[in-house]
Amino acid sequence: MGDRVAVVGAGGWGTALSLLLKDKGHDVFLWARNPEYAELMSRKRENERYLPGVRIPDEVKVTSDLSIIRDCSVVVLAVPSHGMREICGKI
């Protein structure tokens, strides 16, 4: 099994990266800023807003809990540049 990877940012880019990393054998967590949207993505297994029509496999864990990065050996930041300072401060 590959690394435990956190993809921080559940836009189109972050979602696509999480799928690619899962396909490479990694244990992937996809972090979304909005708890309600994270729950919706987790339930529907789709990012309807930013990557409609693409299924998120059950193996990709969608969460709004940023503490998941503590248990990951790799953290991928996939947030827009205007949000980078804020998210790095939280990390």
C-alpha positions as semicolon CSV with decimal commas, in nm:
position;residue;x (nm);y (nm);z (nm)
1;M;0,000;0,000;0,000
2;G;0,115;0,353;-0,069
3;D;0,141;0,653;0,158
4;R;-0,144;0,811;0,349
5;V;-0,205;1,130;0,154
6;A;-0,414;1,434;0,243
7;V;-0,531;1,647;-0,047
8;V;-0,620;1,985;0,100
9;G;-0,870;2,155;-0,126
10;A;-1,174;1,988;-0,282
11;G;-1,208;2,196;-0,594
12;G;-1,176;2,038;-0,935
13;W;-0,796;2,015;-0,915
14;G;-0,788;1,868;-0,564
15;T;-1,060;1,618;-0,645
16;A;-0,884;1,507;-0,965
17;L;-0,554;1,469;-0,777
18;S;-0,721;1,261;-0,508
19;L;-0,852;1,022;-0,775
20;L;-0,509;0,991;-0,939
21;L;-0,338;0,931;-0,605
22;K;-0,595;0,664;-0,515
23;D;-0,531;0,494;-0,851
24;K;-0,159;0,489;-0,767
25;G;-0,236;0,290;-0,453
26;H;-0,232;0,561;-0,188
27;D;-0,472;0,591;0,105
28;V;-0,632;0,928;0,024
29;F;-0,817;1,185;0,233
30;L;-0,980;1,476;0,045
31;W;-1,031;1,782;0,264
32;A;-1,311;2,030;0,190
33;R;-1,339;2,359;0,378
34;N;-1,716;2,347;0,403
35;P;-1,845;2,066;0,632
36;E;-2,185;2,048;0,462
37;Y;-2,029;2,018;0,118
38;A;-1,780;1,756;0,242
39;E;-2,072;1,551;0,375
40;L;-2,260;1,591;0,046
41;M;-1,957;1,481;-0,156
42;S;-1,904;1,187;0,077
43;R;-2,266;1,079;0,051
44;K;-2,311;1,133;-0,326
45;R;-1,953;1,029;-0,415
46;E;-1,932;1,319;-0,658
47;N;-1,805;1,677;-0,657
48;E;-2,110;1,821;-0,834
49;R;-1,985;2,179;-0,814
50;Y;-1,629;2,146;-0,944
51;L;-1,602;1,807;-1,118
52;P;-1,955;1,698;-1,211
53;G;-2,007;1,354;-1,356
54;V;-1,687;1,207;-1,211
55;R;-1,738;0,946;-0,941
56;I;-1,529;0,969;-0,623
57;P;-1,437;0,611;-0,528
58;D;-1,539;0,488;-0,184
59;E;-1,169;0,448;-0,097
60;V;-1,122;0,829;-0,107
61;K;-1,228;0,961;0,232
62;V;-1,390;1,306;0,208
63;T;-1,369;1,517;0,523
64;S;-1,377;1,871;0,658
65;D;-1,157;1,778;0,953
66;L;-0,813;1,929;0,887
67;S;-0,658;1,726;1,168
68;I;-0,637;1,433;0,924
69;I;-0,306;1,574;0,802
70;R;-0,143;1,461;1,128
71;D;-0,177;1,099;1,021
72;C;-0,058;1,151;0,663
73;S;0,297;1,123;0,535
74;V;0,218;1,343;0,234
75;V;0,008;1,661;0,221
76;V;-0,088;1,806;-0,117
77;L;-0,208;2,168;-0,111
78;A;-0,464;2,219;-0,387
79;V;-0,621;2,544;-0,273
80;P;-0,651;2,862;-0,480
81;S;-0,365;3,108;-0,434
82;H;-0,590;3,358;-0,255
83;G;-0,663;3,097;0,014
84;M;-0,309;2,968;0,059
85;R;-0,210;3,199;0,346
86;E;-0,521;3,114;0,546
87;I;-0,492;2,738;0,504
88;C;-0,118;2,735;0,576
89;G;-0,188;2,928;0,895
90;K;-0,441;2,664;1,000
91;I;-0,201;2,383;0,918
